Amino acid sequence: MPDASFLAWPFFEDRHRGLAQEIARFADGLGELAHAHCDVDAACREIVRRLGAAGWTRHSVAGEAFGGAADRLDARTLCLARETLAYRGGLADFAFAMQGLGAGPISLFGTDDQKRAWLPRVAAGEAVAAFALSEPEAGSDVAALKTRAVLEGDGYALDGEKTWISNGGIADFYSVFARTGEAPGAKGLSCFLVPADAPGLRVAERIETSAPHPLARLRFDNVKLPADALIGARGEGFKIAMSVLDVFRSTVGAAALGFARRALDEATARAATRKLFGGAMGDLQMVQAMLADSATEVDAAALMIYRAAWAKDAGAPRVTRESSMAKLYATEAAQRVVDRAVQIMGGHGVVRESPVERLYRDVRALRIYEGASEVQKVVIARQHLMEFQKGEGTG
Ligand code: COS
């Protein structure tokens, strides 16, 4: 059983404690479906369907009138759900996470019509959502993106290429960021709602990764969009992307925490039961040192994640610094915790499809996606310096 003592922390309300138990039961019920599958597309759709039927994807969208569990996204619920699902399997976590991220621009910036068109279906697990930001030459440097949306009559024509798009190929709609040219760089981007069946949009390539999930490169060739496909205001695309990422970055940390807790539990069980040198493996101080480091890092990651989520839920206008710190620390720490677990498992840790071998593959991408560790450091340092300068100004 995963350690649940952190739920007593003051970051949570009783409703979170109840939800954490319920989602654990739901996740246990997924069984092998929670893991990457030979048919990841079908598995993902089925997980989304079940998440919807059980009411979990209601937490992925904002607005009770649009099928959401509440009027605001609750970052603590999203983090608890991701941590719990990731503990059971990377694909279950992935399927849940992408519903929230893909629908995030609509939840936070969409019109009522856009919300009515898509959020109830995302909440019910009937529509699959995707977030299309990265390009072949713009991943970390978002302001460099080149996909263009040109005004044509009342609407837009979209041209360009997106890559590393999670749910690419199975999504029902994409939140697409494109250059509309109001100003150079970050100030000239906008966000668009693009249905997957829009003529001119096609999957140019499916991308296979070490922890398989639906992932694709997309082409947009003269995709005609109506004026009401614009999400938020023209020129606000960069801020929309960053605001959505502010909410979801701490949830990436939470997924890493779920992987780390599972790795620590597997390693602990092994150390407690495996006999060597005439005693239990866990009696060896070098093994104890590994367990101590991992247990400490798991707790530290949990503190940072739930601090960031609590700050967001408590109404902080921006949690850029807190969510970047949580993502950076938790994903880097999880990599170390999983690696130590492999070491403690010995040969068993590299047996294909064993729990720890899966974790070893599952955890790696988290240090890259939704802002690589290096980008998080840039973001944290900028915020830190800005706070210092503000303090200087006020004396
Ligand atoms: N929330 C709201 N607004 C934000 C913001 C945030 N978190 N971060 C930046 N902005 C605003 C800034 O305030 C600025 O507006 P003003 O000039 O009006 O103040 C504007 O957006 C431009 O910001 P900035 O100058 O910081 O832009 P940069 O191009 O220098 O940003 C980084 C560089 C690296 C910080 C940014 O590109 C980034 O976060 N990249 C990683 C993106 C990512 O996660 N990629 C993975 C793809 S998604 S899977």
XYZ file of C-alpha atoms and ligand atoms in Angstrom:
444
model
C 0.000 0.000 0.000
C 1.396 3.434 -0.871
C 2.073 5.773 2.054
C -0.949 8.062 2.503
C 0.183 9.809 5.690
C 0.856 13.018 3.718
C -2.908 13.432 3.333
C -2.974 14.615 6.952
C -0.941 17.691 5.949
C -2.727 21.019 6.251
C -2.507 21.568 2.475
C -5.581 19.346 2.099
C -9.254 19.568 2.931
C -11.353 16.552 3.913
C -12.803 16.360 0.381
C -9.266 15.715 -0.942
C -8.732 12.906 1.538
C -11.950 11.237 0.375
C -11.097 11.739 -3.297
C -7.624 10.254 -2.839
C -9.114 7.024 -1.487
C -11.719 6.837 -4.232
C -9.287 7.372 -7.067
C -6.957 4.762 -5.591
C -9.828 2.252 -5.750
C -10.614 3.318 -9.322
C -6.951 3.045 -10.356
C -6.619 -0.413 -8.798
C -9.603 -1.456 -10.906
C -7.783 -0.537 -14.122
C -5.352 -3.448 -13.670
C -3.107 -4.020 -16.664
C -4.932 -1.326 -18.661
C -3.054 1.267 -16.586
C 0.180 0.327 -18.375
C 1.392 0.876 -21.877
C -0.234 -1.598 -24.156
C 0.425 -3.107 -27.555
C -2.445 -0.920 -28.813
C -1.890 2.349 -26.937
C -4.546 4.212 -28.922
C -7.329 1.817 -27.958
C -6.037 1.554 -24.384
C -5.935 5.334 -24.012
C -9.439 5.812 -25.358
C -10.705 3.114 -23.019
C -8.980 4.695 -19.997
C -10.455 8.106 -20.895
C -13.890 6.498 -21.271
C -13.611 4.872 -17.846
C -12.246 8.034 -16.235
C -15.235 9.872 -17.669
C -17.791 7.260 -16.612
C -16.399 7.311 -13.064
C -16.518 11.112 -12.955
C -12.758 11.738 -12.751
C -12.386 13.813 -15.906
C -14.963 16.228 -14.468
C -11.958 17.494 -12.501
C -10.070 18.138 -15.764
C -12.315 21.010 -16.838
C -13.458 24.230 -15.163
C -17.119 25.233 -14.937
C -19.955 23.300 -13.317
C -22.265 24.566 -16.073
C -19.997 22.810 -18.602
C -19.697 19.445 -16.877
C -16.829 20.365 -14.560
C -16.668 19.258 -10.935
C -16.218 22.893 -9.866
C -15.997 26.361 -11.353
C -12.209 26.421 -10.997
C -9.639 23.738 -11.679
C -8.564 22.345 -8.313
C -4.815 21.851 -8.519
C -4.690 19.626 -5.438
C -7.255 17.234 -6.924
C -5.374 17.136 -10.242
C -2.103 16.402 -8.422
C -3.614 13.719 -6.197
C -5.232 12.064 -9.207
C -1.999 12.078 -11.216
C 0.090 10.819 -8.311
C -2.352 7.989 -7.623
C -2.761 6.967 -11.263
C 0.996 7.144 -11.946
C 1.611 4.832 -8.979
C -0.478 2.204 -10.812
C 0.616 2.878 -14.373
C 2.056 5.518 -16.690
C -0.631 5.247 -19.349
C -3.446 5.821 -16.847
C -1.709 8.973 -15.662
C -1.062 10.116 -19.236
C -4.686 9.691 -20.325
C -5.977 11.667 -17.338
C -3.349 14.412 -17.606
C -3.925 15.194 -21.262
C -7.654 15.796 -20.837
C -6.870 18.685 -18.493
C -3.928 20.117 -20.431
C -5.604 19.855 -23.837
C -8.811 21.483 -22.601
C -6.881 23.942 -20.370
C -6.975 26.907 -22.801
C -10.769 26.530 -23.183
C -11.319 26.054 -19.444
C -9.291 29.136 -18.571
C -9.819 31.448 -21.581
C -12.627 30.042 -23.766
C -15.971 31.668 -24.560
C -19.168 30.075 -23.251
C -19.851 28.716 -26.745
C -16.425 27.078 -26.933
C -16.922 25.666 -23.459
C -20.378 24.346 -24.314
C -19.063 22.717 -27.491
C -16.220 20.754 -25.889
C -15.952 20.776 -22.098
C -18.968 18.549 -21.308
C -17.596 15.896 -23.669
C -14.077 16.133 -22.231
C -15.540 15.898 -18.712
C -17.576 12.827 -19.667
C -14.583 11.096 -21.259
C -16.339 11.209 -24.646
C -13.868 13.562 -26.349
C -10.076 13.332 -26.220
C -8.175 16.617 -25.892
C -4.662 17.660 -26.971
C -2.354 20.652 -26.477
C -0.381 21.549 -29.608
C 2.420 23.958 -28.759
C 5.807 22.412 -29.629
C 7.308 22.541 -33.103
C 10.422 21.049 -34.666
C 12.297 24.276 -33.856
C 10.260 25.617 -30.930
C 9.895 23.505 -27.801
C 11.625 25.272 -24.959
C 11.652 28.564 -26.860
C 7.903 28.970 -27.328
C 8.206 32.514 -28.692
C 10.060 31.095 -31.726
C 7.137 29.088 -33.024
C 6.440 29.417 -36.746
C 2.993 27.917 -37.405
C 1.004 30.813 -38.882
C -2.662 31.757 -38.668
C -3.427 34.370 -41.302
C -6.654 36.407 -41.261
C -8.831 35.466 -44.253
C -12.186 37.208 -44.422
C -13.899 36.520 -41.095
C -11.689 33.576 -40.242
C -8.123 32.271 -40.363
C -5.978 29.970 -42.472
C -3.576 27.857 -40.442
C -0.282 26.534 -41.876
C 2.628 24.807 -40.202
C 3.838 21.832 -38.258
C 3.571 20.711 -34.632
C 5.496 17.867 -33.062
C 5.668 15.849 -29.824
C 1.909 16.257 -29.617
C 0.524 13.912 -26.993
C -2.770 12.323 -28.081
C -1.807 13.262 -31.650
C -3.805 10.864 -33.806
C -6.513 10.057 -31.243
C -7.562 13.531 -30.119
C -10.959 14.929 -31.072
C -9.645 18.491 -30.914
C -6.364 20.350 -30.498
C -5.603 23.625 -28.713
C -3.145 24.982 -31.277
C -0.770 27.904 -30.772
C 0.120 29.886 -33.877
C 1.730 33.136 -34.923
C -0.801 35.841 -35.782
C 1.797 38.580 -35.989
C 0.516 41.398 -33.748
C 4.128 41.872 -32.609
C 7.394 39.950 -32.912
C 8.145 37.011 -30.591
C 5.974 36.195 -27.606
C 3.514 39.045 -28.206
C 2.443 37.836 -31.665
C 0.920 34.439 -30.851
C -2.698 33.319 -30.530
C -4.468 30.122 -29.529
C -7.026 28.267 -31.676
C -9.490 25.477 -31.166
C -9.005 23.036 -34.049
C -11.275 19.980 -34.428
C -9.319 16.866 -35.441
C -11.440 16.455 -38.577
C -10.663 19.959 -39.919
C -9.711 19.579 -43.619
C -5.962 20.151 -44.078
C -4.992 18.762 -40.661
C -3.225 15.426 -40.815
C -0.989 13.195 -38.742
C 2.346 13.355 -40.575
C 4.109 10.841 -38.345
C 3.421 8.723 -35.295
C 6.333 8.809 -32.832
C 7.312 5.712 -30.847
C 8.832 6.366 -27.431
C 10.428 4.260 -24.688
C 7.245 4.529 -22.600
C 4.657 4.178 -25.369
C 1.698 6.544 -25.569
C -0.102 8.262 -28.456
C 2.335 10.877 -29.798
C 2.525 12.488 -33.224
C 3.829 15.124 -35.567
C 0.966 17.067 -37.152
C 0.734 19.042 -40.412
C -1.605 21.956 -40.926
C -2.010 22.826 -44.606
C -4.354 25.739 -45.234
C -6.679 24.673 -42.431
C -9.642 27.063 -42.551
C -10.866 28.168 -39.166
C -13.888 30.328 -38.351
C -13.361 33.529 -36.350
C -14.811 31.867 -33.245
C -12.003 29.282 -33.253
C -9.822 31.891 -31.547
C -9.380 31.140 -27.833
C -8.865 34.302 -25.776
C -7.655 37.484 -27.442
C -5.384 37.818 -30.467
C -1.747 38.185 -29.428
C -2.424 36.567 -26.035
C -1.363 33.049 -27.062
C 1.935 33.072 -25.184
C 0.283 34.150 -21.939
C -2.451 31.542 -22.427
C 0.166 28.809 -22.893
C 2.142 29.958 -19.859
C -0.934 30.293 -17.640
C -2.110 26.798 -18.569
C 1.385 25.418 -17.948
C 1.455 27.190 -14.556
C -1.514 25.055 -13.483
C -0.318 21.792 -14.989
C 3.429 21.849 -14.280
C 2.941 20.911 -10.647
C 0.804 17.977 -11.826
C 3.784 16.679 -13.841
C 5.694 16.734 -10.559
C 2.810 14.808 -8.995
C 3.048 12.105 -11.657
C 6.788 11.862 -10.963
C 5.951 11.537 -7.277
C 3.611 8.628 -8.033
C 6.375 6.869 -9.981
C 8.872 7.568 -7.177
C 6.582 6.262 -4.433
C 5.979 3.088 -6.396
C 9.728 2.632 -6.983
C 10.477 3.187 -3.293
C 7.792 0.681 -2.272
C 9.142 -1.947 -4.676
C 12.715 -1.347 -3.459
C 11.700 -1.445 0.194
C 9.831 -4.731 -0.196
C 12.884 -6.202 -1.912
C 15.311 -4.922 0.722
C 13.145 -6.245 3.535
C 12.780 -9.762 2.129
C 15.898 -10.528 0.083
C 18.536 -12.467 2.003
C 22.232 -11.963 1.367
C 25.477 -12.079 3.381
C 23.567 -14.002 6.058
C 20.868 -11.407 6.712
C 18.268 -9.177 5.105
C 19.415 -6.877 2.326
C 17.904 -3.971 4.278
C 20.417 -4.574 7.108
C 23.241 -3.405 4.835
C 24.054 0.218 5.455
C 24.674 0.995 1.786
C 21.156 -0.207 1.011
C 19.815 1.767 3.979
C 21.508 4.883 2.626
C 19.710 4.426 -0.699
C 16.356 3.918 1.012
C 16.920 6.922 3.266
C 17.812 9.183 0.340
C 14.771 8.015 -1.612
C 12.347 8.351 1.312
C 13.620 11.865 2.010
C 13.359 12.908 -1.639
C 9.836 11.505 -1.930
C 8.699 13.557 1.072
C 10.476 16.699 -0.135
C 8.867 16.332 -3.583
C 5.427 15.876 -2.031
C 5.892 19.004 0.082
C 6.845 21.104 -2.943
C 4.048 19.775 -5.149
C 1.265 20.193 -2.651
C 2.590 23.590 -1.576
C 2.363 24.761 -5.204
C -1.083 23.215 -5.680
C -2.373 24.658 -2.404
C -1.041 28.127 -3.322
C -2.864 27.963 -6.658
C -6.113 26.805 -5.027
C -5.807 29.454 -2.330
C -6.091 32.051 -5.089
C -2.494 33.111 -5.781
C -2.670 35.036 -9.090
C 0.505 33.379 -10.421
C 2.296 30.269 -9.128
C 4.962 30.216 -11.834
C 7.823 29.971 -9.348
C 6.195 27.390 -7.067
C 4.979 25.123 -9.883
C 8.326 25.284 -11.711
C 10.176 24.410 -8.509
C 7.800 21.524 -7.849
C 8.184 20.153 -11.366
C 11.958 20.556 -11.404
C 12.577 18.984 -8.015
C 10.031 16.178 -8.220
C 10.998 14.974 -11.705
C 14.742 15.069 -11.028
C 14.284 13.370 -7.639
C 11.978 10.715 -9.119
C 14.654 9.822 -11.667
C 17.126 9.219 -8.825
C 14.600 7.265 -6.740
C 13.716 5.015 -9.667
C 17.371 4.474 -10.530
C 18.134 3.440 -6.933
C 15.176 1.057 -7.040
C 16.641 -0.599 -10.144
C 19.948 -0.968 -8.292
C 18.286 -2.564 -5.263
C 16.238 -4.911 -7.461
C 19.425 -6.050 -9.231
C 18.760 -8.118 -12.340
C 15.018 -8.039 -11.643
C 15.099 -4.277 -12.123
C 15.936 -4.600 -15.795
C 13.576 -7.446 -16.683
C 11.297 -6.133 -19.399
C 7.822 -5.137 -18.149
C 8.706 -5.706 -14.486
C 7.289 -2.844 -12.364
C 10.630 -1.131 -11.791
C 11.789 -1.519 -15.391
C 8.550 0.129 -16.500
C 9.102 2.957 -14.048
C 12.624 3.432 -15.405
C 11.145 4.065 -18.854
C 8.080 5.963 -17.632
C 9.911 8.522 -15.516
C 12.452 9.794 -18.035
C 10.249 11.948 -20.246
C 8.953 13.959 -17.307
C 12.246 15.845 -17.041
C 11.690 16.962 -20.636
C 8.007 17.607 -21.360
C 6.015 20.688 -20.293
C 9.251 22.578 -19.836
C 12.575 20.746 -19.510
C 14.460 20.975 -16.196
C 16.775 23.577 -17.736
C 13.772 25.776 -18.636
C 12.375 25.435 -15.110
C 15.691 26.750 -13.789
C 15.475 29.753 -16.114
C 11.888 30.428 -15.001
C 12.721 30.084 -11.283
C 15.799 32.304 -11.506
C 13.876 35.007 -13.413
C 11.098 35.029 -10.831
C 13.642 35.087 -8.022
C 15.505 38.042 -9.519
C 12.232 39.849 -10.235
C 11.186 39.526 -6.579
C 14.571 40.912 -5.520
C 14.248 43.850 -7.887
C 10.709 44.580 -6.664
C 12.021 44.573 -3.095
C 14.875 46.934 -4.076
C 12.349 49.303 -5.651
C 10.208 49.552 -2.549
C 13.219 49.897 -0.255
N 1.879 33.547 -16.855
C 1.387 34.656 -17.474
N 2.162 35.437 -18.270
C 3.447 35.061 -18.457
C 4.007 33.919 -17.855
C 3.157 33.145 -17.018
N 3.627 32.057 -16.418
N 5.299 33.821 -18.210
C 5.555 34.862 -19.027
N 4.430 35.605 -19.170
C 4.310 36.845 -19.937
C 5.395 37.808 -19.502
O 4.971 38.573 -18.368
C 5.590 38.671 -20.746
O 4.570 39.650 -20.840
P 4.860 41.194 -20.495
O 6.017 41.584 -21.381
O 3.570 41.845 -20.827
O 5.223 41.225 -19.042
C 5.342 37.683 -21.877
O 4.565 36.612 -21.327
C 6.646 37.155 -22.452
O 7.373 36.517 -21.402
P 8.963 36.304 -21.437
O 9.623 37.586 -21.832
O 9.370 35.653 -20.166
O 9.108 35.281 -22.686
P 10.323 34.379 -23.091
O 10.177 34.050 -24.521
O 11.614 34.976 -22.667
O 10.061 33.021 -22.216
C 10.614 30.849 -21.390
C 11.048 32.086 -22.142
C 11.762 29.852 -21.455
C 10.318 31.183 -19.942
C 9.309 30.274 -22.003
O 9.457 30.175 -23.395
C 8.948 28.893 -21.478
O 8.379 28.731 -20.386
N 9.277 27.816 -22.259
C 8.973 26.456 -21.939
C 7.700 26.083 -22.547
C 7.373 24.679 -22.415
O 6.967 24.265 -21.358
N 7.542 23.929 -23.530
C 7.165 22.585 -23.585
C 6.062 22.467 -24.579
S 4.529 22.099 -23.870
S 4.596 20.169 -23.701
